[in-house]
Amino acid sequence: MPETHHTFCRICEALCGLEVETDDGRVTAIRPDPRHVATEGFGCPKGLKQHHLLGSPDRLTEPLKRVGDSFEPVSWEQALAEIGAKVRSLVDTRDADAIAMYVGTAAGFSILHPIFAQGFMDGIGSTSMYSSSTQDCANKFAVAREMYGFALTQPFPDVERTDCLIVVGANPVVSKWSFLQVPNPSKHLRAIAKRGGKVYVVDPRRTETAKVATDHVFIRPNTDPLFFLSFLQELIASGGVDRERVERYMTGFAEIEKLVAPWTPERTAPVTGIAAHSLREMVKSYREADGAALYSSTGVNMGTNGSLGYWLQEVINAVSGNLDRRGGSLVGQGIFDFARFGKKYGVMSRRNRSRVGGFTSVNDAFPGAILADEILTPGERQVRALFVTGGNPLITMPNSARLRDAFRELELLVTVDVFLNETASMGHYVLPATSPMQRPDLPFVFPLFLGMQARPYIQATERVIPPHGQQRDEATIYLDLARACGVGLFGSKLAQTAVETARRVWGWRHPDRKHEVPQEWLMSALLRLGGEGNFSQLVGEKHGRLRAPHRAGDFLGDRCVTDDGKVQLAPSVLIEQADKLEADFSTERDAVGGFRLITKRAVTTHNSWTHNYEAFLDGGRDTNHVYMHRQDAARLGLESGQYADVVSATAAVRLPVRLLDDLQPGTVAVPHGWGHQHARGLSVASKTSGVNVNILAADGADGVERVSGMAHLTGIPVEIRPADGPADTTSWSGLPATA
Ligand SMILES: Nc1nc2c(c(=O)[nH]1)N[C@H]1C(S)=C(S)[C@@H](COP(=O)(O)OP(=O)(O)OC[C@H]3O[C@@H](n4cnc5c(=O)[nH]c(N)nc54)[C@H](O)[C@@H]3O)O[C@H]1N2
Ligand SMILES: Nc1nc2c(c(=O)[nH]1)N[C@H]1C(S)=C(S)[C@@H](COP(=O)(O)OP(=O)(O)OC[C@H]3O[C@@H](n4cnc5c(=O)[nH]c(N)nc54)[C@H](O)[C@@H]3O)O[C@H]1N2
Ligand code: SF4
Ligand SMILES: [Mo]
């Protein structure tokens, strides 16, 4: 019977409110919800077509086991029992840390998935956790832990009220914003300009966001920390520091003054490519605005100095008086004080060291870029088994070719996914998960627990369609895996028994869902903790429930959870790390004139997993390209459509050239998330001819940012060579297999 449901999208951070039509357990149409309290009828092609993507015949519907060279369906009982036995034998004969887990982006978009996955790993007693955050944002967590006392204290620009927004290395018009929920970014950015404010975009490409901004400033890739240093130097020199506020709420300013003094705009200009007068004008706009904020994202995070860059940005927002100020940058409030709770109970605050490279964990996770070494290096705690949950590391992590070799050595590789993706294709067991429309949910941790939203609201959704075949939600999968491995969730037999008992009670009331963890009850408990009533009440408010608007002025001196309650402007790990700035400056100066490789996202792609739908590939979108400026192409004798080899210190890939004059000359861009030719379970994507750009990025301890463990995925030095032979579209790199 046809029905209409109200729910919200859980593909990206915009969490758009949706109206969904279903019939006979299938989604038949998706529209944006025009009456949604915050997203107000916004949506994008990926979200509105997700039923085609996720309703594909390729969707996993039963657990699979590798037998010889193929995958065969097995029962849940068999899969769980065999995985459990293998895990127990590895723990007994080796070490709990021999069992690793990689938590991918999709896991973050379900409230219970990461909690249960962590509970499972804690149960086993393993600390070998990895996540996609060392590909996109671990620098922000590492810096916040030092400056604000809690990794998830993440200030964000007050986009609804700011008069000057400076966006560095982010493209919210395409990516829909990160570390902040802003539905309809173009509209919000245009509104700033309309009220007489300024929007600067600092980016090596004149992006879709730059085109709606008031000003675009080109920057040479990987030089953002130098830009921030000069920004801060100029801010201080021009009297833009709110000394009273600094004195009262912050410590370490003297060290900052000393650090930035030599970095005048004139000194950095030849390296960043930002003329001193442009930089001064930007600082002037920032100072004179009635509320201003600097915001940066993956373009800065994925450089070689993501932690230094983000730290300097936060220092600028803080010392200028814009932190915790209306129109400046705000620290949101979720349904409860997560920072205080997290600090008190030590949530995600381990500081253990990795075996390889001695990296300190960030949010309890180690750098993904050392995972191959952790698998390949013999010794105690050597990784022998890997669970991959909602991610596709083989495509998205650095030096994927080496990672592939490492994965071949694993005794057990289990993926929990909606598809048999490239990583799963190498695995031993593939466990079929429900997709967002098939599970009840709350907004994920940033909006719900931290209020990281332009307009605060909460929402709950029932599942819109039931699981098909043997698909199960991840909370249930990890509860049952814990039992199969003979452990309790979070190492607590009591927690395990409590959830299992609740499931039994739930099963009496919902016989059709009796194997499931009572997700709705658990989410009710979370909501009650925050005084927000229960789950079904919130579901009843189908267009979302607005919460109190952000109040600036309640973070500093109150909700900052550092030991002395003050913002730490000069944490010692960052001051020490800053010692390398001079050397890096010289390196960058010497590199001027060479090519740098950057990233580029498209509205119809989402990292590695939205190429399995024909409509998203139409019109020449069935491959990625190397984008270059016409001048650069001409210099190399290349034309649009010709092939070129992109060569880094690690590897080479071969791609067709596309001219893009929005790029700063000297910069080339290659979209990531391609290279599906060997995916076993993606019938559409496996026929595309794109290549995996991440085989160009370095891995290993030397390739990793020291403070946060971030991989280096943008601003990579490369050479471009016109390719003589035709591309081999079946090889991972696009190069003939012998190359
Ligand atoms: N060169 C370069 N590399 C990059 C980036 C870049 O800009 N340039 N960006 C990086 C970024 S920002 C990130 S976050 C990482 C992403 O890294 P990953 O998280 O490893 O990659 P995704 O492609 O997002 O993988 C998501 C997986 O989750 C599955 N999935 C979707 N929905 C569900 C669900 O409901 N449940 C489960 N269990 N699975 C589901 C999908 O099928 C897919 O296999 O990659 C990074 N890599
Ligand atoms: N359509 C779509 N939306 C997505 C995703 C997707 O894959 N596709 N992925 C989602 C995920 S997981 C994330 S984390 C977010 C990421 O969201 P964003 O962080 O906004 O990521 P991008 O859109 O890649 O924007 C990064 C920008 O940095 C620029 N850049 C590259 N190198 C440098 C540099 O060295 N310095 C400076 N200043 N700029 C640089 C690039 O040109 C680009 O414009 O997007 C999310 N939304
Ligand atoms: S922008 Fe698109 S993918 Fe992101 S939440 Fe909205 S509809 Fe979903
Ligand atoms: Mo990401």
GROMACS .gro file of N, CA, C and O in nm, residues 187-280:
model
  376
  187LYS      N    1   2.249   2.938  -0.023
  187LYS     CA    2   2.155   3.038   0.026
  187LYS      C    3   2.214   3.112   0.148
  187LYS      O    4   2.207   3.235   0.157
  188HIS      N    5   2.275   3.039   0.237
  188HIS     CA    6   2.333   3.102   0.356
  188HIS      C    7   2.448   3.194   0.319
  188HIS      O    8   2.465   3.301   0.377
  189LEU      N    9   2.530   3.152   0.223
  189LEU     CA   10   2.644   3.234   0.184
  189LEU      C   11   2.597   3.361   0.112
  189LEU      O   12   2.647   3.471   0.138
  190ARG      N   13   2.498   3.345   0.027
  190ARG     CA   14   2.444   3.462  -0.045
  190ARG      C   15   2.382   3.561   0.055
  190ARG      O   16   2.391   3.682   0.036
  191ALA      N   17   2.319   3.507   0.158
  191ALA     CA   18   2.253   3.595   0.256
  191ALA      C   19   2.355   3.684   0.328
  191ALA      O   20   2.325   3.799   0.361
  192ILE      N   21   2.475   3.631   0.349
  192ILE     CA   22   2.578   3.713   0.415
  192ILE      C   23   2.610   3.833   0.327
  192ILE      O   24   2.615   3.948   0.373
  193ALA      N   25   2.630   3.805   0.200
  193ALA     CA   26   2.661   3.914   0.106
  193ALA      C   27   2.544   4.013   0.099
  193ALA      O   28   2.564   4.134   0.097
  194LYS      N   29   2.423   3.958   0.099
  194LYS     CA   30   2.304   4.043   0.086
  194LYS      C   31   2.292   4.141   0.203
  194LYS      O   32   2.247   4.253   0.186
  195ARG      N   33   2.335   4.096   0.321
  195ARG     CA   34   2.325   4.190   0.433
  195ARG      C   35   2.449   4.278   0.445
  195ARG      O   36   2.475   4.339   0.548
  196GLY      N   37   2.527   4.281   0.341
  196GLY     CA   38   2.640   4.373   0.336
  196GLY      C   39   2.769   4.314   0.389
  196GLY      O   40   2.871   4.383   0.402
  197GLY      N   41   2.767   4.184   0.419
  197GLY     CA   42   2.886   4.120   0.474
  197GLY      C   43   2.980   4.070   0.365
  197GLY      O   44   2.954   4.085   0.245
  198LYS      N   45   3.091   4.013   0.408
  198LYS     CA   46   3.192   3.962   0.316
  198LYS      C   47   3.204   3.810   0.330
  198LYS      O   48   3.200   3.758   0.442
  199VAL      N   49   3.220   3.744   0.218
  199VAL     CA   50   3.254   3.602   0.221
  199VAL      C   51   3.379   3.584   0.135
  199VAL      O   52   3.376   3.610   0.014
  200TYR      N   53   3.489   3.546   0.198
  200TYR     CA   54   3.613   3.518   0.125
  200TYR      C   55   3.628   3.367   0.111
  200TYR      O   56   3.601   3.294   0.207
  201VAL      N   57   3.674   3.324  -0.004
  201VAL     CA   58   3.710   3.183  -0.020
  201VAL      C   59   3.858   3.177  -0.056
  201VAL      O   60   3.901   3.240  -0.153
  202VAL      N   61   3.933   3.106   0.026
  202VAL     CA   62   4.077   3.093   0.003
  202VAL      C   63   4.102   2.951  -0.046
  202VAL      O   64   4.090   2.855   0.030
  203ASP      N   65   4.129   2.937  -0.174
  203ASP     CA   66   4.128   2.803  -0.235
  203ASP      C   67   4.212   2.806  -0.363
  203ASP      O   68   4.204   2.902  -0.439
  204PRO      N   69   4.286   2.699  -0.394
  204PRO     CA   70   4.362   2.695  -0.519
  204PRO      C   71   4.274   2.679  -0.643
  204PRO      O   72   4.325   2.678  -0.755
  205ARG      N   73   4.144   2.663  -0.621
  205ARG     CA   74   4.052   2.655  -0.734
  205ARG      C   75   3.941   2.756  -0.712
  205ARG      O   76   3.898   2.777  -0.598
  206ARG      N   77   3.896   2.819  -0.820
  206ARG     CA   78   3.780   2.907  -0.809
  206ARG      C   79   3.658   2.816  -0.807
  206ARG      O   80   3.603   2.778  -0.909
  207THR      N   81   3.620   2.776  -0.687
  207THR     CA   82   3.522   2.669  -0.669
  207THR      C   83   3.380   2.720  -0.683
  207THR      O   84   3.356   2.841  -0.691
  208GLU      N   85   3.287   2.626  -0.677
  208GLU     CA   86   3.144   2.658  -0.678
  208GLU      C   87   3.114   2.754  -0.561
  208GLU      O   88   3.030   2.842  -0.572
  209THR      N   89   3.182   2.735  -0.450
  209THR     CA   90   3.161   2.822  -0.334
  209THR      C   91   3.221   2.960  -0.362
  209THR      O   92   3.160   3.064  -0.332
  210ALA      N   93   3.340   2.961  -0.422
  210ALA     CA   94   3.403   3.091  -0.456
  210ALA      C   95   3.312   3.172  -0.547
  210ALA      O   96   3.308   3.295  -0.539
  211LYS      N   97   3.235   3.101  -0.629
  211LYS     CA   98   3.149   3.172  -0.724
  211LYS      C   99   3.027   3.237  -0.657
  211LYS      O  100   2.967   3.326  -0.715
  212VAL      N  101   2.990   3.194  -0.539
  212VAL     CA  102   2.882   3.265  -0.470
  212VAL      C  103   2.936   3.356  -0.360
  212VAL      O  104   2.861   3.426  -0.293
  213ALA      N  105   3.068   3.354  -0.341
  213ALA     CA  106   3.130   3.439  -0.238
  213ALA      C  107   3.147   3.581  -0.291
  213ALA      O  108   3.131   3.606  -0.410
  214THR      N  109   3.180   3.674  -0.203
  214THR     CA  110   3.209   3.810  -0.252
  214THR      C  111   3.352   3.818  -0.303
  214THR      O  112   3.381   3.899  -0.391
  215ASP      N  113   3.443   3.736  -0.249
  215ASP     CA  114   3.585   3.743  -0.288
  215ASP      C  115   3.646   3.604  -0.294
  215ASP      O  116   3.621   3.523  -0.206
  216HIS      N  117   3.726   3.581  -0.396
  216HIS     CA  118   3.804   3.458  -0.400
  216HIS      C  119   3.952   3.491  -0.403
  216HIS      O  120   3.995   3.580  -0.477
  217VAL      N  121   4.027   3.423  -0.319
  217VAL     CA  122   4.172   3.445  -0.313
  217VAL      C  123   4.241   3.311  -0.342
  217VAL      O  124   4.217   3.213  -0.272
  218PHE      N  125   4.322   3.307  -0.446
  218PHE     CA  126   4.398   3.185  -0.476
  218PHE      C  127   4.507   3.164  -0.372
  218PHE      O  128   4.571   3.260  -0.329
  219ILE      N  129   4.527   3.039  -0.334
  219ILE     CA  130   4.640   3.008  -0.245
  219ILE      C  131   4.712   2.887  -0.303
  219ILE      O  132   4.647   2.797  -0.359
  220ARG      N  133   4.843   2.885  -0.291
  220ARG     CA  134   4.914   2.765  -0.336
  220ARG      C  135   4.884   2.652  -0.239
  220ARG      O  136   4.887   2.671  -0.117
  221PRO      N  137   4.856   2.533  -0.293
  221PRO     CA  138   4.821   2.421  -0.205
  221PRO      C  139   4.928   2.397  -0.098
  221PRO      O  140   5.048   2.421  -0.121
  222ASN      N  141   4.881   2.351   0.014
  222ASN     CA  142   4.968   2.311   0.125
  222ASN      C  143   5.044   2.427   0.189
  222ASN      O  144   5.145   2.406   0.256
  223THR      N  145   4.998   2.551   0.170
  223THR     CA  146   5.068   2.664   0.234
  223THR      C  147   4.977   2.736   0.333
  223THR      O  148   5.009   2.845   0.379
  224ASP      N  149   4.864   2.676   0.368
  224ASP     CA  150   4.768   2.743   0.456
  224ASP      C  151   4.825   2.784   0.592
  224ASP      O  152   4.796   2.894   0.639
  225PRO      N  153   4.906   2.700   0.656
  225PRO     CA  154   4.960   2.744   0.785
  225PRO      C  155   5.039   2.875   0.772
  225PRO      O  156   5.034   2.959   0.862
  226LEU      N  157   5.106   2.893   0.660
  226LEU     CA  158   5.182   3.017   0.639
  226LEU      C  159   5.086   3.136   0.623
  226LEU      O  160   5.110   3.245   0.674
  227PHE      N  161   4.977   3.112   0.552
  227PHE     CA  162   4.874   3.215   0.538
  227PHE      C  163   4.818   3.253   0.676
  227PHE      O  164   4.808   3.372   0.711
  228PHE      N  165   4.786   3.153   0.758
  228PHE     CA  166   4.730   3.181   0.891
  228PHE      C  167   4.833   3.255   0.978
  228PHE      O  168   4.797   3.344   1.055
  229LEU      N  169   4.961   3.216   0.966
  229LEU     CA  170   5.066   3.285   1.044
  229LEU      C  171   5.069   3.433   1.011
  229LEU      O  172   5.075   3.518   1.101
  230SER      N  173   5.065   3.464   0.883
  230SER     CA  174   5.072   3.605   0.843
  230SER      C  175   4.943   3.678   0.879
  230SER      O  176   4.945   3.796   0.914
  231PHE      N  177   4.833   3.609   0.869
  231PHE     CA  178   4.705   3.668   0.909
  231PHE      C  179   4.714   3.711   1.056
  231PHE      O  180   4.679   3.823   1.095
  232LEU      N  181   4.765   3.620   1.137
  232LEU     CA  182   4.774   3.646   1.281
  232LEU      C  183   4.877   3.755   1.311
  232LEU      O  184   4.856   3.842   1.396
  233GLN      N  185   4.987   3.751   1.237
  233GLN     CA  186   5.090   3.854   1.255
  233GLN      C  187   5.030   3.991   1.227
  233GLN      O  188   5.045   4.085   1.305
  234GLU      N  189   4.957   4.001   1.118
  234GLU     CA  190   4.895   4.127   1.079
  234GLU      C  191   4.785   4.168   1.177
  234GLU      O  192   4.771   4.286   1.212
  235LEU      N  193   4.708   4.070   1.223
  235LEU     CA  194   4.601   4.100   1.320
  235LEU      C  195   4.661   4.163   1.445
  235LEU      O  196   4.611   4.264   1.497
  236ILE      N  197   4.769   4.102   1.493
  236ILE     CA  198   4.832   4.153   1.615
  236ILE      C  199   4.894   4.290   1.587
  236ILE      O  200   4.872   4.387   1.662
  237ALA      N  201   4.968   4.301   1.476
  237ALA     CA  202   5.037   4.427   1.444
  237ALA      C  203   4.938   4.542   1.424
  237ALA      O  204   4.969   4.657   1.456
  238SER      N  205   4.819   4.511   1.374
  238SER     CA  206   4.724   4.619   1.347
  238SER      C  207   4.631   4.645   1.466
  238SER      O  208   4.532   4.716   1.453
  239GLY      N  209   4.663   4.584   1.580
  239GLY     CA  210   4.585   4.613   1.701
  239GLY      C  211   4.451   4.542   1.706
  239GLY      O  212   4.358   4.588   1.772
  240GLY      N  213   4.443   4.427   1.637
  240GLY     CA  214   4.314   4.357   1.631
  240GLY      C  215   4.292   4.255   1.741
  240GLY      O  216   4.205   4.169   1.728
  241VAL      N  217   4.371   4.261   1.849
  241VAL     CA  218   4.355   4.162   1.956
  241VAL      C  219   4.268   4.220   2.068
  241VAL      O  220   4.289   4.333   2.111
  242ASP      N  221   4.175   4.142   2.114
  242ASP     CA  222   4.090   4.183   2.227
  242ASP      C  223   4.163   4.143   2.355
  242ASP      O  224   4.144   4.035   2.409
  243ARG      N  225   4.252   4.231   2.400
  243ARG     CA  226   4.344   4.197   2.510
  243ARG      C  227   4.271   4.161   2.639
  243ARG      O  228   4.313   4.072   2.713
  244GLU      N  229   4.163   4.231   2.664
  244GLU     CA  230   4.091   4.207   2.789
  244GLU      C  231   4.034   4.064   2.792
  244GLU      O  232   4.045   3.991   2.890
  245ARG      N  233   3.976   4.027   2.679
  245ARG     CA  234   3.918   3.893   2.667
  245ARG      C  235   4.027   3.785   2.676
  245ARG      O  236   4.009   3.682   2.741
  246VAL      N  237   4.138   3.812   2.609
  246VAL     CA  238   4.249   3.716   2.611
  246VAL      C  239   4.296   3.697   2.755
  246VAL      O  240   4.313   3.584   2.802
  247GLU      N  241   4.317   3.807   2.823
  247GLU     CA  242   4.364   3.806   2.962
  247GLU      C  243   4.271   3.723   3.051
  247GLU      O  244   4.314   3.642   3.132
  248ARG      N  245   4.143   3.744   3.030
  248ARG     CA  246   4.044   3.683   3.118
  248ARG      C  247   4.022   3.533   3.090
  248ARG      O  248   4.007   3.454   3.183
  249TYR      N  249   4.021   3.496   2.965
  249TYR     CA  250   3.975   3.360   2.931
  249TYR      C  251   4.079   3.271   2.866
  249TYR      O  252   4.049   3.158   2.832
  250MET      N  253   4.198   3.323   2.841
  250MET     CA  254   4.294   3.244   2.763
  250MET      C  255   4.433   3.247   2.827
  250MET      O  256   4.464   3.342   2.898
  251THR      N  257   4.514   3.146   2.796
  251THR     CA  258   4.653   3.151   2.840
  251THR      C  259   4.744   3.124   2.720
  251THR      O  260   4.703   3.058   2.625
  252GLY      N  261   4.865   3.173   2.729
  252GLY     CA  262   4.966   3.141   2.627
  252GLY      C  263   4.982   3.246   2.518
  252GLY      O  264   5.053   3.223   2.419
  253PHE      N  265   4.922   3.363   2.534
  253PHE     CA  266   4.928   3.461   2.425
  253PHE      C  267   5.070   3.511   2.397
  253PHE      O  268   5.107   3.533   2.281
  254ALA      N  269   5.150   3.525   2.502
  254ALA     CA  270   5.285   3.575   2.482
  254ALA      C  271   5.364   3.484   2.386
  254ALA      O  272   5.438   3.532   2.298
  255GLU      N  273   5.345   3.354   2.402
  255GLU     CA  274   5.417   3.261   2.313
  255GLU      C  275   5.369   3.275   2.168
  255GLU      O  276   5.447   3.259   2.073
  256ILE      N  277   5.242   3.301   2.154
  256ILE     CA  278   5.186   3.319   2.019
  256ILE      C  279   5.246   3.444   1.954
  256ILE      O  280   5.288   3.441   1.837
  257GLU      N  281   5.253   3.551   2.030
  257GLU     CA  282   5.309   3.676   1.976
  257GLU      C  283   5.450   3.653   1.926
  257GLU      O  284   5.488   3.699   1.819
  258LYS      N  285   5.525   3.579   2.008
  258LYS     CA  286   5.664   3.552   1.971
  258LYS      C  287   5.671   3.466   1.844
  258LYS      O  288   5.749   3.492   1.753
  259LEU      N  289   5.585   3.366   1.840
  259LEU     CA  290   5.587   3.273   1.726
  259LEU      C  291   5.558   3.344   1.593
  259LEU      O  292   5.624   3.319   1.492
  260VAL      N  293   5.459   3.433   1.593
  260VAL     CA  294   5.415   3.487   1.464
  260VAL      C  295   5.493   3.610   1.419
  260VAL      O  296   5.485   3.648   1.301
  261ALA      N  297   5.567   3.671   1.513
  261ALA     CA  298   5.634   3.799   1.481
  261ALA      C  299   5.709   3.799   1.347
  261ALA      O  300   5.696   3.894   1.269
  262PRO      N  301   5.788   3.697   1.316
  262PRO     CA  302   5.866   3.707   1.191
  262PRO      C  303   5.784   3.686   1.063
  262PRO      O  304   5.835   3.712   0.953
  263TRP      N  305   5.660   3.641   1.075
  263TRP     CA  306   5.587   3.596   0.957
  263TRP      C  307   5.502   3.707   0.896
  263TRP      O  308   5.381   3.699   0.893
  264THR      N  309   5.567   3.808   0.847
  264THR     CA  310   5.493   3.919   0.786
  264THR      C  311   5.427   3.874   0.657
  264THR      O  312   5.474   3.778   0.592
  265PRO      N  313   5.323   3.942   0.613
  265PRO     CA  314   5.258   3.907   0.487
  265PRO      C  315   5.355   3.913   0.369
  265PRO      O  316   5.345   3.833   0.276
  266GLU      N  317   5.451   4.005   0.375
  266GLU     CA  318   5.549   4.014   0.265
  266GLU      C  319   5.634   3.888   0.257
  266GLU      O  320   5.671   3.843   0.149
  267ARG      N  321   5.665   3.833   0.373
  267ARG     CA  322   5.753   3.717   0.373
  267ARG      C  323   5.684   3.594   0.313
  267ARG      O  324   5.744   3.518   0.236
  268THR      N  325   5.560   3.573   0.347
  268THR     CA  326   5.493   3.450   0.302
  268THR      C  327   5.434   3.463   0.161
  268THR      O  328   5.408   3.361   0.096
  269ALA      N  329   5.414   3.588   0.116
  269ALA     CA  330   5.344   3.608  -0.014
  269ALA      C  331   5.401   3.526  -0.129
  269ALA      O  332   5.324   3.462  -0.202
  270PRO      N  333   5.533   3.523  -0.149
  270PRO     CA  334   5.583   3.449  -0.266
  270PRO      C  335   5.554   3.299  -0.257
  270PRO      O  336   5.555   3.229  -0.359
  271VAL      N  337   5.531   3.249  -0.138
  271VAL     CA  338   5.508   3.105  -0.121
  271VAL      C  339   5.360   3.072  -0.123
  271VAL      O  340   5.316   2.978  -0.190
  272THR      N  341   5.279   3.152  -0.053
  272THR     CA  342   5.134   3.126  -0.055
  272THR      C  343   5.072   3.175  -0.184
  272THR      O  344   4.964   3.129  -0.223
  273GLY      N  345   5.136   3.271  -0.246
  273GLY     CA  346   5.077   3.332  -0.365
  273GLY      C  347   4.974   3.439  -0.330
  273GLY      O  348   4.907   3.490  -0.418
  274ILE      N  349   4.959   3.470  -0.203
  274ILE     CA  350   4.862   3.573  -0.162
  274ILE      C  351   4.939   3.704  -0.138
  274ILE      O  352   5.022   3.713  -0.046
  275ALA      N  353   4.911   3.804  -0.221
  275ALA     CA  354   4.983   3.930  -0.211
  275ALA      C  355   4.960   3.994  -0.075
  275ALA      O  356   4.850   3.982  -0.018
  276ALA      N  357   5.062   4.063  -0.023
  276ALA     CA  358   5.053   4.123   0.110
  276ALA      C  359   4.933   4.217   0.121
  276ALA      O  360   4.861   4.217   0.221
  277HIS      N  361   4.909   4.293   0.014
  277HIS     CA  362   4.796   4.388   0.026
  277HIS      C  363   4.662   4.315   0.031
  277HIS      O  364   4.570   4.357   0.101
  278SER      N  365   4.649   4.204  -0.040
  278SER     CA  366   4.523   4.126  -0.033
  278SER      C  367   4.502   4.072   0.107
  278SER      O  368   4.392   4.073   0.160
  279LEU      N  369   4.611   4.021   0.163
  279LEU     CA  370   4.598   3.965   0.297
  279LEU      C  371   4.560   4.073   0.397
  279LEU      O  372   4.471   4.055   0.481
  280ARG      N  373   4.622   4.190   0.385
  280ARG     CA  374   4.591   4.299   0.479
  280ARG      C  375   4.445   4.343   0.465
  280ARG      O  376   4.378   4.371   0.563
   0.00000   0.00000   0.00000
